[in-house]
Amino acid sequence: MPEIKRHIWLCADDYGISESVNAAIRDLIVHRRINATSVMTPAPHFDRAEVASLKMLNADVRRAAIGLHLTLTGPFKPLSADFAPLREGAFLPLKETMRAAFRKQFQHQALMIEIASQLRAFVTAFGRPPDFIDGHQHVHLLPQVRDAVLAVVTEVAPHAWVRQCGSAAPLSRRLFDRKGLYIGWLSRALRRRARELGVRTNPAFAGTYDFTSGADYAELFPKFLDGLPDGGLIMCHPGKVDDELTRLDTLTTLREREYAYFNGEEFPRVLAAKGVALA
């Protein structure tokens, strides 16, 4: 049997976005195919029943870390009363959210209140702070937002770690991953400020790819493991498609490909061949 050289986090984002996504994530946790998920507290299927079903999986033995998936983009709506800017009561689309952050158009106190509101919703639902915090569409890395996130974490959830998205993949591969390069660049400022505040971050990150119809996840996943150190994190988005998911997100059928891959027999063989186990 190959020696286990590294333990990693394999985190399914977007718990709460739809019933079918939630069910797929729980199924993978039960079968020990993933070991973390992050929860969208403003999402329509973050409710008592869905939370109870997720909590139950850690009742007898801890199967997964559970984090907060900070959500600041449309079509989702804020939990706080005075967040701005909005469009028809919902957060702005991603590109406009990015533009507002780089132009420093968010009011710091309003950001702090919304982040704290989402965090309090998590604590109320789970009875404890999250194990970690990350961001839907990586919003937690943006200027203004990252400072507010880290400030709230130090006050409300000092033992939580925050996802940074700097890659440890070989440079030759990173150069062809524009999304990964961009969020890696954004992560530099987050890591620097986190060190100053004593907030923990993951040592490295992987899992980005172009969400195009031709993406072959079975071919992509083994490459995510290359260079990933012990304690590194791979982001994933497994799920099943339903009407609610289609209404809320453009990432649909690729979720089913990821789900099928993690449920298949090739996935554990790849981990074993590379000396990797889930943390």
PDB file of N, CA, C and O in Angstrom, residues 16 26 29 43 45-46 52-53 60 67 88 106 108 111 121 124 134 142 144 153 159 169 176 184 213 221 228 260:
ATOM      1  N   GLY A  16     -26.184  24.913   0.717  1.00  0.00           N
ATOM      2  CA  GLY A  16     -27.295  25.816   0.946  1.00  0.00           C
ATOM      3  C   GLY A  16     -27.919  26.351  -0.327  1.00  0.00           C
ATOM      4  O   GLY A  16     -29.032  26.871  -0.301  1.00  0.00           O
ATOM      5  N   ARG A  26     -23.700  16.041   1.176  1.00  0.00           N
ATOM      6  CA  ARG A  26     -23.830  15.146   2.334  1.00  0.00           C
ATOM      7  C   ARG A  26     -23.489  13.708   1.971  1.00  0.00           C
ATOM      8  O   ARG A  26     -22.849  12.987   2.749  1.00  0.00           O
ATOM      9  N   ILE A  29     -19.784  13.334   1.929  1.00  0.00           N
ATOM     10  CA  ILE A  29     -19.242  13.326   3.285  1.00  0.00           C
ATOM     11  C   ILE A  29     -19.450  11.969   3.950  1.00  0.00           C
ATOM     12  O   ILE A  29     -18.540  11.411   4.565  1.00  0.00           O
ATOM     13  N   ALA A  43     -28.352  31.803   1.424  1.00  0.00           N
ATOM     14  CA  ALA A  43     -28.920  30.997   0.337  1.00  0.00           C
ATOM     15  C   ALA A  43     -30.288  30.443   0.726  1.00  0.00           C
ATOM     16  O   ALA A  43     -30.597  30.275   1.909  1.00  0.00           O
ATOM     17  N   HIS A  45     -31.632  27.513   0.644  1.00  0.00           N
ATOM     18  CA  HIS A  45     -31.723  26.211   1.288  1.00  0.00           C
ATOM     19  C   HIS A  45     -30.729  26.071   2.432  1.00  0.00           C
ATOM     20  O   HIS A  45     -30.280  24.978   2.748  1.00  0.00           O
ATOM     21  N   PHE A  46     -30.427  27.210   3.053  1.00  0.00           N
ATOM     22  CA  PHE A  46     -29.841  27.222   4.383  1.00  0.00           C
ATOM     23  C   PHE A  46     -31.024  27.373   5.335  1.00  0.00           C
ATOM     24  O   PHE A  46     -31.496  28.464   5.621  1.00  0.00           O
ATOM     25  N   ALA A  52     -29.759  20.697   9.995  1.00  0.00           N
ATOM     26  CA  ALA A  52     -29.824  19.524  10.859  1.00  0.00           C
ATOM     27  C   ALA A  52     -29.254  18.288  10.162  1.00  0.00           C
ATOM     28  O   ALA A  52     -28.547  17.483  10.780  1.00  0.00           O
ATOM     29  N   SER A  53     -29.536  18.143   8.881  1.00  0.00           N
ATOM     30  CA  SER A  53     -29.027  16.996   8.130  1.00  0.00           C
ATOM     31  C   SER A  53     -27.505  17.029   8.034  1.00  0.00           C
ATOM     32  O   SER A  53     -26.849  15.987   8.098  1.00  0.00           O
ATOM     33  N   ASP A  60     -21.708  11.548  15.653  1.00  0.00           N
ATOM     34  CA  ASP A  60     -21.028  10.454  16.341  1.00  0.00           C
ATOM     35  C   ASP A  60     -19.515  10.527  16.185  1.00  0.00           C
ATOM     36  O   ASP A  60     -18.763  10.193  17.094  1.00  0.00           O
ATOM     37  N   GLY A  67     -17.539  25.228   7.237  1.00  0.00           N
ATOM     38  CA  GLY A  67     -17.153  26.625   7.233  1.00  0.00           C
ATOM     39  C   GLY A  67     -18.253  27.534   6.726  1.00  0.00           C
ATOM     40  O   GLY A  67     -19.306  27.081   6.252  1.00  0.00           O
ATOM     41  N   GLU A  88     -32.071  46.084  -6.795  1.00  0.00           N
ATOM     42  CA  GLU A  88     -33.383  45.490  -6.541  1.00  0.00           C
ATOM     43  C   GLU A  88     -33.356  44.613  -5.297  1.00  0.00           C
ATOM     44  O   GLU A  88     -33.924  43.518  -5.261  1.00  0.00           O
ATOM     45  N   PHE A 106     -17.424  50.410  -1.041  1.00  0.00           N
ATOM     46  CA  PHE A 106     -18.157  49.817   0.066  1.00  0.00           C
ATOM     47  C   PHE A 106     -17.868  50.588   1.346  1.00  0.00           C
ATOM     48  O   PHE A 106     -16.736  51.026   1.582  1.00  0.00           O
ATOM     49  N   HIS A 108     -17.117  50.578   5.100  1.00  0.00           N
ATOM     50  CA  HIS A 108     -16.474  49.566   5.938  1.00  0.00           C
ATOM     51  C   HIS A 108     -17.421  49.025   7.010  1.00  0.00           C
ATOM     52  O   HIS A 108     -17.503  47.801   7.200  1.00  0.00           O
ATOM     53  N   LEU A 111     -20.000  46.673   5.570  1.00  0.00           N
ATOM     54  CA  LEU A 111     -19.382  45.377   5.267  1.00  0.00           C
ATOM     55  C   LEU A 111     -19.220  44.553   6.536  1.00  0.00           C
ATOM     56  O   LEU A 111     -19.527  43.352   6.568  1.00  0.00           O
ATOM     57  N   ALA A 121     -25.540  34.086  11.786  1.00  0.00           N
ATOM     58  CA  ALA A 121     -26.519  33.111  11.302  1.00  0.00           C
ATOM     59  C   ALA A 121     -25.942  31.700  11.342  1.00  0.00           C
ATOM     60  O   ALA A 121     -26.646  30.737  11.683  1.00  0.00           O
ATOM     61  N   THR A 124     -25.799  30.627  15.091  1.00  0.00           N
ATOM     62  CA  THR A 124     -27.145  30.305  15.565  1.00  0.00           C
ATOM     63  C   THR A 124     -27.583  28.934  15.061  1.00  0.00           C
ATOM     64  O   THR A 124     -28.183  28.139  15.815  1.00  0.00           O
ATOM     65  N   ASP A 134     -14.489  31.137   3.917  1.00  0.00           N
ATOM     66  CA  ASP A 134     -14.059  31.418   2.557  1.00  0.00           C
ATOM     67  C   ASP A 134     -15.125  32.277   1.899  1.00  0.00           C
ATOM     68  O   ASP A 134     -15.982  32.830   2.598  1.00  0.00           O
ATOM     69  N   LEU A 142     -11.242  40.196  -2.018  1.00  0.00           N
ATOM     70  CA  LEU A 142     -11.276  41.515  -2.655  1.00  0.00           C
ATOM     71  C   LEU A 142     -10.821  42.614  -1.704  1.00  0.00           C
ATOM     72  O   LEU A 142     -10.968  42.500  -0.480  1.00  0.00           O
ATOM     73  N   GLN A 144     -10.998  45.872   0.510  1.00  0.00           N
ATOM     74  CA  GLN A 144     -12.044  46.247   1.459  1.00  0.00           C
ATOM     75  C   GLN A 144     -12.659  45.019   2.125  1.00  0.00           C
ATOM     76  O   GLN A 144     -12.727  44.943   3.347  1.00  0.00           O
ATOM     77  N   VAL A 153     -13.356  38.086  11.912  1.00  0.00           N
ATOM     78  CA  VAL A 153     -12.841  36.803  12.381  1.00  0.00           C
ATOM     79  C   VAL A 153     -12.112  36.961  13.708  1.00  0.00           C
ATOM     80  O   VAL A 153     -12.303  36.178  14.645  1.00  0.00           O
ATOM     81  N   HIS A 159     -10.671  31.296  16.331  1.00  0.00           N
ATOM     82  CA  HIS A 159     -10.051  29.987  16.076  1.00  0.00           C
ATOM     83  C   HIS A 159     -10.287  29.495  14.644  1.00  0.00           C
ATOM     84  O   HIS A 159      -9.778  28.439  14.256  1.00  0.00           O
ATOM     85  N   ALA A 169       1.284  24.902  -7.229  1.00  0.00           N
ATOM     86  CA  ALA A 169       1.526  24.130  -8.446  1.00  0.00           C
ATOM     87  C   ALA A 169       2.787  24.632  -9.148  1.00  0.00           C
ATOM     88  O   ALA A 169       3.206  25.781  -8.941  1.00  0.00           O
ATOM     89  N   PHE A 176      -0.826  28.947 -17.148  1.00  0.00           N
ATOM     90  CA  PHE A 176      -1.961  28.676 -18.031  1.00  0.00           C
ATOM     91  C   PHE A 176      -3.293  28.668 -17.272  1.00  0.00           C
ATOM     92  O   PHE A 176      -4.319  28.277 -17.825  1.00  0.00           O
ATOM     93  N   GLY A 184      -4.701  34.100  -6.814  1.00  0.00           N
ATOM     94  CA  GLY A 184      -3.446  33.979  -6.083  1.00  0.00           C
ATOM     95  C   GLY A 184      -2.841  35.340  -5.803  1.00  0.00           C
ATOM     96  O   GLY A 184      -2.312  35.595  -4.707  1.00  0.00           O
ATOM     97  N   SER A 213     -18.049  23.718 -20.966  1.00  0.00           N
ATOM     98  CA  SER A 213     -18.744  22.444 -21.148  1.00  0.00           C
ATOM     99  C   SER A 213     -17.800  21.295 -21.468  1.00  0.00           C
ATOM    100  O   SER A 213     -18.103  20.137 -21.195  1.00  0.00           O
ATOM    101  N   PHE A 221      -8.381  16.729 -12.057  1.00  0.00           N
ATOM    102  CA  PHE A 221      -8.189  16.567 -10.617  1.00  0.00           C
ATOM    103  C   PHE A 221      -6.791  16.104 -10.223  1.00  0.00           C
ATOM    104  O   PHE A 221      -6.206  16.659  -9.270  1.00  0.00           O
ATOM    105  N   LEU A 228       0.794  20.270  -4.075  1.00  0.00           N
ATOM    106  CA  LEU A 228      -0.032  20.663  -2.936  1.00  0.00           C
ATOM    107  C   LEU A 228       0.566  20.086  -1.660  1.00  0.00           C
ATOM    108  O   LEU A 228       0.717  18.873  -1.534  1.00  0.00           O
ATOM    109  N   ALA A 260     -19.904  12.831  -9.828  1.00  0.00           N
ATOM    110  CA  ALA A 260     -19.686  11.488 -10.360  1.00  0.00           C
ATOM    111  C   ALA A 260     -18.231  11.059 -10.192  1.00  0.00           C
ATOM    112  O   ALA A 260     -17.941   9.903  -9.857  1.00  0.00           O
TER     113      ALA A 260
END
